[in-house]
Structure formats: C-alpha cells, structure tokens
C-alpha cells in the first residue's frame, strides 16, 4: 500500500494537508454544554444556516467529516445532516477538482470570496480640506487654464479686445500661482508648461490687437528663458510683427535666427520660413535674392505658392525662358489629394454609398477642395501674368500656356484660359478676334459651348444686334437648357422685341433653374413694371433687396414703384435709404425734393433741390425751380444768380436773360434792368417782349429812346403776325391732309385690329410732335425757338412776362414745358396816347 503513497516535497503546496488531522474540540458533549444550548435558544440559534456553514446534529456523537470540512477545519454537513461528498467510511477521498475554484491550503477559518466582497462596502472618501494650500494651488491652476481657453475662443470669434483682457487676467493669476508655490517651498513643482501657455497666448493677443511693442516684449521674455525648450522658433512670430511694421531688415534677421533653430529634418517648416524670407526680399525689391531663396524651396519641397512667387520674380526681372520653365515646374507640383474616383457612387454597394454620403462633404473633403481651388488659382494667375510677356503677342503667349496646360493634371483649365483670351480681345476693343475665339467653342462639349454662346449672345446684345444675340442665346439654351445666363439673354432679346410675356416666361424659367440668379429677378421686376403690374414688380424687387441689401438700383426701383402706387410715405422712406447708399446722386435728391414739393413742404423741397444743385449745377430744371422759389419768397436778388447760370448753359434761349432783367426790375434796380434789356435787344433784335419792356422802362425813366423802341416794337409785331398767319394757313392744309390720311388709315384698319392700333399710334405721335409744315415747295420764314401751334382765336401779340404776376409764384414744377405764364400787361395796349408828350 505504501508504494501508492506520494510524498510531497517541502516547497510544494500540498493540497491534501490536514486530511487526517482531528480537532479534539469535537469530543465535547454539546448536549450538556450550557453555553451552546443557550445560544441555540436565542435568535441567533434560530437563524437559517448559510450554505457553507456547519449545522451540528443534536444528539449525535463525534463523527468524521468530509474532505472539504477537514481542509477548512469546520464541520460542513448537508442540510439533512448527511456528510458532504467525499465523507465516506474509512479513508476519505481527496477533492482534487476544487483547486481551480479558488480553494487552497490557506489557513483554515477563511471563507470562499474570490471577488473580495466579504469585506463589506468601501469606507467613505475622506473629505478634502478646501482650505489646504495644496488645494488652493490646484484650483488656481485650473482657473488659469480656463482663462487661457476663454481667451483663445474669443480670438476665434474676432473679439480681440475681450481675448486680450482674458489673457491679461490669466497672466495675473499665473503670477499669483507662482508666488503661492514659492511660499509653500515647492518651487520645483512649478508648471512650466502653464507659464509658457500663458505668455504665448498673451503675446498672440497683443499682436492681434496690433500692440506690436508689447507683443515683441512678451515674445522676448519667452525666447530668452532657457527653461522653455524649442522657444527659439517663436522668432518667426517676431519676424512677422517686424514685417507688418515694414521693418524688413529686422524681419529677415529674426526669420534667419528661427531657421537656425529648426532641424534639417523638419523640411516643411524650414520651407515655410524660407518663403517668408523670400516675400521680404520681394517687398524690398531684391528680386535676385528672392529668386535664390525660392529656387531652394522649389528644389527641397515644391509647392504652388512658392512657384507662383518665383514666376512673379522672373516676370519682374524680365527673364522669359525662366518664366516658361518655372510655369512648367508649377504644373508638375503634386496636389497630394486622393483620387476623385473614391467619391463616385457604387450602384451595387449600398453600404459604401452610405459611407460616401458622410464623407462627401466632411472636413477633409472641404480641405481637399480648398487645396485644389488654390492650385488652380495659382496656375490661372501665373498664365495671365506671363502670357503677354513670353511671346511677341498676348495671343501667342496664351496659346503656349494652353498647350502646356492641356498636357498637365489640370487640363480642364485650358478651356477657361481660352475663354479668358477672348475676354482680353474684348478689353483691347478687338471684337472680331473675340467673336472668332468664342465661336471656336461651338463644337466642344455642351457646357463649354453653352458658356461661349452665352458670352457671344451678350456681346451682340451690347452691340444692339438683337438678331445675332437671339441666335446665340438659342444655341446656348440648346447646349444647356439649365443655363440661367442663357435664359436671361433670351429673355432680354424678346424684351427688346416687345414680347413682354415671353420675356417673363424666360426669366421665370431661369429663376427655377437657379433661384440666386439676381439678373433674372431684376429683369422680371422690370418686365412687370413695363406691363403696369406694379404689385408683382414690387414683390420681385423686395425679394431682390433681401439678397442685395445695398444695391442702389434695387432701392431706386422700390422707391419709384411706391411713388407710382401713390404711397408717398413709403416712397420717401426708400428714397432716404437710397440717399444713404448714394449721397451724391443729384437725380435722387431732386426726386425727393419733388415729392416734398408736391406735399407742400417747401422747406424740405428747397433743401433737397439745393443739394441736387450743389452736386449737379447744370440741371436746368433744378435751376429753374430754385429761381422760382426765391421769387416766390420775395428774394429776387438771389434768383438772379440761378438765371444767369441758366443763360450761360443755354445762351440761345432768350427767356433766361429776360428773367434776369425782370428780377432786376422787380428788385427796383431799373438802371441795371435797362442795361440788361438793351443787351438782350442787341442779341435778339426782333424779340417783342424785350422791346415792350424797353418801351415801358424808357417811359418810366423819361428817356428819349422810348419812341425808337416803340417803332421797332410795331415792326416786330407785324412781322410776327405775318409769320403766324402763314403758319396757321400751313397748319390748316396739313390738318386737312392729316384728316384724309387718318380716315384712310381707319378704313384700312377695319381689316385687322393690328393695323388700326398702328395707325392710331402714328397719328397720336404726330399730334404730340405739334410741328406743321406749310408745304414742300414753300419757303419757311425764320421760326422762333418754340414751334407755333395753329389756333382759330385772334392772335395776342402782347408781351408775356416769363416770371408771371408778382403776387403769385409761377408753378414751374406743375406747368408743361413751353407753356407761357399769363401776361401782367395783357389787357393793356401800348399806343401813342401812352407815350409822353
């Protein structure tokens, strides 16, 4: 039997230890044990035993226990008093399978608790002492970081003043934090990163607020502190400040000092610093030094910005060959952008399409678009700069650029360059070459052909060739029906042809294709205004005003529509807004003065008319209104200045000089009035009005020339009567012929309404013209400035005062042009009896 016994070494954990041990305490008679019996009677004895606890069987003697009970040195029996598994007669079988469950030969009396849950709940956390110095330091450090973050956020919102205040407060709190640490004798625990962040942010905020001296001082404190690693690179920021101050020498010095601090492994950062150095050389006009620097950058790490600046330097130096070579190097620069095909949808992969919807416009995609847009912008700008310089003509230069762009990775820019070439022909007034260049796009893809046809249509429209403009507008619409510019051009063509309803349809279709097409919306408003749909027109212009807030044309249209709708209050308000946008527009000021004049507010009307006269002193209507205003206000002396200016502007019009003389007469300056009338008579010897006043004044002053002027007046009146008689006879003949023609037109118009309308329109225009011809073979007498009108009444050859009656102001703003005021001497006849004896 002993050969089957396994002896356990001393260093090995024997899982069978204690199997044959026997506890002598179980020999006690528990039935006679008073303490045990008393415990059974209490509430503790009546508790249900735990699963692994020992439940002694009363009345039973000592008995051997199972394996588990031997190992834990506690009597473990089942709930029925039966020994546990392994408690057999004789030698008990050891439980070898319980080792993995957590049993071991640990000292007995310990419960099975693999999760360490028997210890009960964790003790409560000790309350922090808020008044402790360490806690105060931590809170202060946290507050400093919050201030720095708030300062940075304010700077990102362009609130530079608030950002500077937060940065200064963070600096004060950080210094207080350092003092508290020094008082605690924990100087070695100073947070250098926090100090660096506070100083760096403060310097940035000083620079953002253009407090450059303070920013330089703060950067100097950081750079000279040896405890801050890599702080020397901040000399780039100091160089930027000197660059803004136009101190280019110091700017280059600090850029080079920063360049020395950057390791050669950091190629991108070194390239950017060298770009800054090259820009300073360009500002200083040292293009050769800039070329050397930029060539080094293009050899180390080529990019579009450096290539474009290098082309500009060679352009300034006039080196054609180097411009060509650098342009080719610019086309070969890598974009470092992923293939565009990854953004194309896959018809069979729904999961990929879902991902594509997310990444199609994410931040990375927008950054790629910006890089590509910037690269195209550099290439286009470089081509526009060098094209006129690299060849004998700008057309040949553009052809060279287009050929090289077609063989590059941005070949789509070639067509745009050709389009710009056509625009250059237009700037040079070479319309034929521009048209030929644009016509070359007709056989290309639809989008380019539509763009070229749109430009051609607009070009012909500006040259007033509506037929050609309509033709190419149709071509553009055929190539791309969704091109809003082509639809607008088509609408403009039919508008010029008088087809306003068709024009409205094209403008509305353009708006359906592109709701932001402001040209279509503006033209639609004009179309509604043309057909007297004023409310619809007003809606269009109000929508356009929401898009173009400061457009003077839109605001004027809104104000004019309110004026036509007789909403004077709204019209005045919109005209006031328009004056805020264009305060020197004389026409708008005059229009507002007219509104106030119609309302009866003469003071405001005079103010705006006078402002209009200040900005445009050659407006006859404004001059006439101001002169009439001063006459109505009994200030004839001030009116003389305006009428003299009108006489200078229109020297052939006698009425302005007569008004000047009349003002002298009304103000009591008869001698000056007499001199003025004599001067008028020398210029216009047959003017009867001037002669009448000369007779009147000479009689009042007792001069001998009165009889001579009276004789001349009679001759002038006879000549005028003869002229009017001939004009009236010719008018009667013309009116009879006109009646016959009108009746014939009306007879021919019975066949169709269109002919009738055309005949009436022509007759109306002829009557408005008012000029009657005496006959093709009859010579016309010298006519006056204003046309004569036929009348059946007796001709009144008396003088008509251009200023009207003295008691009532002439309403110059209300009367029609050519209408003469009533004659204050109309009832008087100048005969021999009125002359002195």
JSON list of N, CA and C in Angstrom, two decimals, residues 2 95-96 100 103 154-155 165 181 217 220 289 362 375 387 424 463 495 516 589 613 617 666 763 772 777 786 818:
[
{"chain": "A", "resi": 2, "resn": "UNK", "atom": "N", "xyz": [2.00, 1.20, 0.62]},
{"chain": "A", "resi": 2, "resn": "UNK", "atom": "CA", "xyz": [2.85, 2.39, 0.71]},
{"chain": "A", "resi": 2, "resn": "UNK", "atom": "C", "xyz": [3.44, 2.79, -0.63]},
{"chain": "A", "resi": 95, "resn": "UNK", "atom": "N", "xyz": [-10.57, 15.77, -2.56]},
{"chain": "A", "resi": 95, "resn": "UNK", "atom": "CA", "xyz": [-11.26, 16.54, -3.62]},
{"chain": "A", "resi": 95, "resn": "UNK", "atom": "C", "xyz": [-10.20, 17.27, -4.44]},
{"chain": "A", "resi": 96, "resn": "UNK", "atom": "N", "xyz": [-9.84, 16.66, -5.54]},
{"chain": "A", "resi": 96, "resn": "UNK", "atom": "CA", "xyz": [-8.77, 17.23, -6.36]},
{"chain": "A", "resi": 96, "resn": "UNK", "atom": "C", "xyz": [-9.27, 18.29, -7.34]},
{"chain": "A", "resi": 100, "resn": "UNK", "atom": "N", "xyz": [-9.06, 24.76, -8.84]},
{"chain": "A", "resi": 100, "resn": "UNK", "atom": "CA", "xyz": [-9.31, 25.84, -9.80]},
{"chain": "A", "resi": 100, "resn": "UNK", "atom": "C", "xyz": [-10.43, 26.76, -9.35]},
{"chain": "A", "resi": 103, "resn": "UNK", "atom": "N", "xyz": [-9.98, 27.15, -4.03]},
{"chain": "A", "resi": 103, "resn": "UNK", "atom": "CA", "xyz": [-9.59, 26.52, -2.78]},
{"chain": "A", "resi": 103, "resn": "UNK", "atom": "C", "xyz": [-8.10, 26.35, -2.75]},
{"chain": "A", "resi": 154, "resn": "UNK", "atom": "N", "xyz": [-12.37, 83.60, -27.65]},
{"chain": "A", "resi": 154, "resn": "UNK", "atom": "CA", "xyz": [-12.74, 84.97, -28.02]},
{"chain": "A", "resi": 154, "resn": "UNK", "atom": "C", "xyz": [-11.96, 85.43, -29.25]},
{"chain": "A", "resi": 155, "resn": "UNK", "atom": "N", "xyz": [-10.70, 85.02, -29.35]},
{"chain": "A", "resi": 155, "resn": "UNK", "atom": "CA", "xyz": [-9.91, 85.37, -30.53]},
{"chain": "A", "resi": 155, "resn": "UNK", "atom": "C", "xyz": [-10.47, 84.71, -31.79]},
{"chain": "A", "resi": 165, "resn": "UNK", "atom": "N", "xyz": [-8.14, 90.96, -22.74]},
{"chain": "A", "resi": 165, "resn": "UNK", "atom": "CA", "xyz": [-8.46, 91.08, -21.31]},
{"chain": "A", "resi": 165, "resn": "UNK", "atom": "C", "xyz": [-8.35, 89.74, -20.60]},
{"chain": "A", "resi": 181, "resn": "UNK", "atom": "N", "xyz": [3.23, 78.99, -4.76]},
{"chain": "A", "resi": 181, "resn": "UNK", "atom": "CA", "xyz": [4.11, 77.82, -4.76]},
{"chain": "A", "resi": 181, "resn": "UNK", "atom": "C", "xyz": [5.42, 78.14, -4.05]},
{"chain": "A", "resi": 217, "resn": "UNK", "atom": "N", "xyz": [7.88, 92.42, -26.68]},
{"chain": "A", "resi": 217, "resn": "UNK", "atom": "CA", "xyz": [8.44, 92.26, -25.34]},
{"chain": "A", "resi": 217, "resn": "UNK", "atom": "C", "xyz": [8.08, 90.92, -24.73]},
{"chain": "A", "resi": 220, "resn": "UNK", "atom": "N", "xyz": [10.02, 88.18, -26.38]},
{"chain": "A", "resi": 220, "resn": "UNK", "atom": "CA", "xyz": [11.42, 88.22, -25.93]},
{"chain": "A", "resi": 220, "resn": "UNK", "atom": "C", "xyz": [11.58, 87.52, -24.59]},
{"chain": "A", "resi": 289, "resn": "UNK", "atom": "N", "xyz": [17.76, 88.04, -54.83]},
{"chain": "A", "resi": 289, "resn": "UNK", "atom": "CA", "xyz": [17.82, 87.29, -53.58]},
{"chain": "A", "resi": 289, "resn": "UNK", "atom": "C", "xyz": [16.57, 86.45, -53.37]},
{"chain": "A", "resi": 362, "resn": "UNK", "atom": "N", "xyz": [-17.35, 66.20, -45.82]},
{"chain": "A", "resi": 362, "resn": "UNK", "atom": "CA", "xyz": [-16.79, 66.34, -44.48]},
{"chain": "A", "resi": 362, "resn": "UNK", "atom": "C", "xyz": [-15.62, 67.32, -44.50]},
{"chain": "A", "resi": 375, "resn": "UNK", "atom": "N", "xyz": [-4.65, 75.73, -55.96]},
{"chain": "A", "resi": 375, "resn": "UNK", "atom": "CA", "xyz": [-3.69, 75.35, -57.01]},
{"chain": "A", "resi": 375, "resn": "UNK", "atom": "C", "xyz": [-4.16, 75.87, -58.37]},
{"chain": "A", "resi": 387, "resn": "UNK", "atom": "N", "xyz": [1.53, 85.33, -70.00]},
{"chain": "A", "resi": 387, "resn": "UNK", "atom": "CA", "xyz": [1.09, 85.19, -71.40]},
{"chain": "A", "resi": 387, "resn": "UNK", "atom": "C", "xyz": [1.45, 86.40, -72.25]},
{"chain": "A", "resi": 424, "resn": "UNK", "atom": "N", "xyz": [-9.75, 89.09, -73.14]},
{"chain": "A", "resi": 424, "resn": "UNK", "atom": "CA", "xyz": [-8.64, 90.02, -73.38]},
{"chain": "A", "resi": 424, "resn": "UNK", "atom": "C", "xyz": [-8.81, 90.73, -74.72]},
{"chain": "A", "resi": 463, "resn": "UNK", "atom": "N", "xyz": [-23.90, 95.30, -78.56]},
{"chain": "A", "resi": 463, "resn": "UNK", "atom": "CA", "xyz": [-23.72, 96.00, -79.83]},
{"chain": "A", "resi": 463, "resn": "UNK", "atom": "C", "xyz": [-25.05, 96.29, -80.53]},
{"chain": "A", "resi": 495, "resn": "UNK", "atom": "N", "xyz": [-37.56, 90.77, -74.88]},
{"chain": "A", "resi": 495, "resn": "UNK", "atom": "CA", "xyz": [-37.99, 92.01, -74.23]},
{"chain": "A", "resi": 495, "resn": "UNK", "atom": "C", "xyz": [-37.77, 93.19, -75.17]},
{"chain": "A", "resi": 516, "resn": "UNK", "atom": "N", "xyz": [-30.85, 81.90, -57.24]},
{"chain": "A", "resi": 516, "resn": "UNK", "atom": "CA", "xyz": [-29.98, 83.02, -56.85]},
{"chain": "A", "resi": 516, "resn": "UNK", "atom": "C", "xyz": [-29.58, 83.88, -58.05]},
{"chain": "A", "resi": 589, "resn": "UNK", "atom": "N", "xyz": [-31.72, 113.21, -55.22]},
{"chain": "A", "resi": 589, "resn": "UNK", "atom": "CA", "xyz": [-32.02, 114.35, -54.37]},
{"chain": "A", "resi": 589, "resn": "UNK", "atom": "C", "xyz": [-33.12, 115.22, -54.98]},
{"chain": "A", "resi": 613, "resn": "UNK", "atom": "N", "xyz": [-28.52, 120.74, -56.70]},
{"chain": "A", "resi": 613, "resn": "UNK", "atom": "CA", "xyz": [-27.81, 121.76, -57.48]},
{"chain": "A", "resi": 613, "resn": "UNK", "atom": "C", "xyz": [-26.32, 121.79, -57.13]},
{"chain": "A", "resi": 617, "resn": "UNK", "atom": "N", "xyz": [-24.66, 121.22, -60.92]},
{"chain": "A", "resi": 617, "resn": "UNK", "atom": "CA", "xyz": [-25.12, 122.61, -61.12]},
{"chain": "A", "resi": 617, "resn": "UNK", "atom": "C", "xyz": [-25.55, 122.92, -62.53]},
{"chain": "A", "resi": 666, "resn": "UNK", "atom": "N", "xyz": [-37.90, 143.90, -60.72]},
{"chain": "A", "resi": 666, "resn": "UNK", "atom": "CA", "xyz": [-38.71, 143.65, -59.53]},
{"chain": "A", "resi": 666, "resn": "UNK", "atom": "C", "xyz": [-37.99, 144.10, -58.25]},
{"chain": "A", "resi": 763, "resn": "UNK", "atom": "N", "xyz": [-50.76, 108.50, -85.54]},
{"chain": "A", "resi": 763, "resn": "UNK", "atom": "CA", "xyz": [-51.45, 109.78, -85.50]},
{"chain": "A", "resi": 763, "resn": "UNK", "atom": "C", "xyz": [-51.22, 110.48, -84.18]},
{"chain": "A", "resi": 772, "resn": "UNK", "atom": "N", "xyz": [-46.12, 121.66, -87.80]},
{"chain": "A", "resi": 772, "resn": "UNK", "atom": "CA", "xyz": [-46.92, 121.64, -89.03]},
{"chain": "A", "resi": 772, "resn": "UNK", "atom": "C", "xyz": [-46.09, 122.23, -90.16]},
{"chain": "A", "resi": 777, "resn": "UNK", "atom": "N", "xyz": [-42.96, 122.89, -101.36]},
{"chain": "A", "resi": 777, "resn": "UNK", "atom": "CA", "xyz": [-42.31, 123.85, -102.22]},
{"chain": "A", "resi": 777, "resn": "UNK", "atom": "C", "xyz": [-42.25, 125.25, -101.64]},
{"chain": "A", "resi": 786, "resn": "UNK", "atom": "N", "xyz": [-39.50, 128.06, -80.12]},
{"chain": "A", "resi": 786, "resn": "UNK", "atom": "CA", "xyz": [-40.60, 127.15, -79.83]},
{"chain": "A", "resi": 786, "resn": "UNK", "atom": "C", "xyz": [-41.47, 127.02, -81.08]},
{"chain": "A", "resi": 818, "resn": "UNK", "atom": "N", "xyz": [-42.89, 124.83, -72.35]},
{"chain": "A", "resi": 818, "resn": "UNK", "atom": "CA", "xyz": [-43.36, 125.59, -73.50]},
{"chain": "A", "resi": 818, "resn": "UNK", "atom": "C", "xyz": [-44.56, 126.45, -73.19]}
]
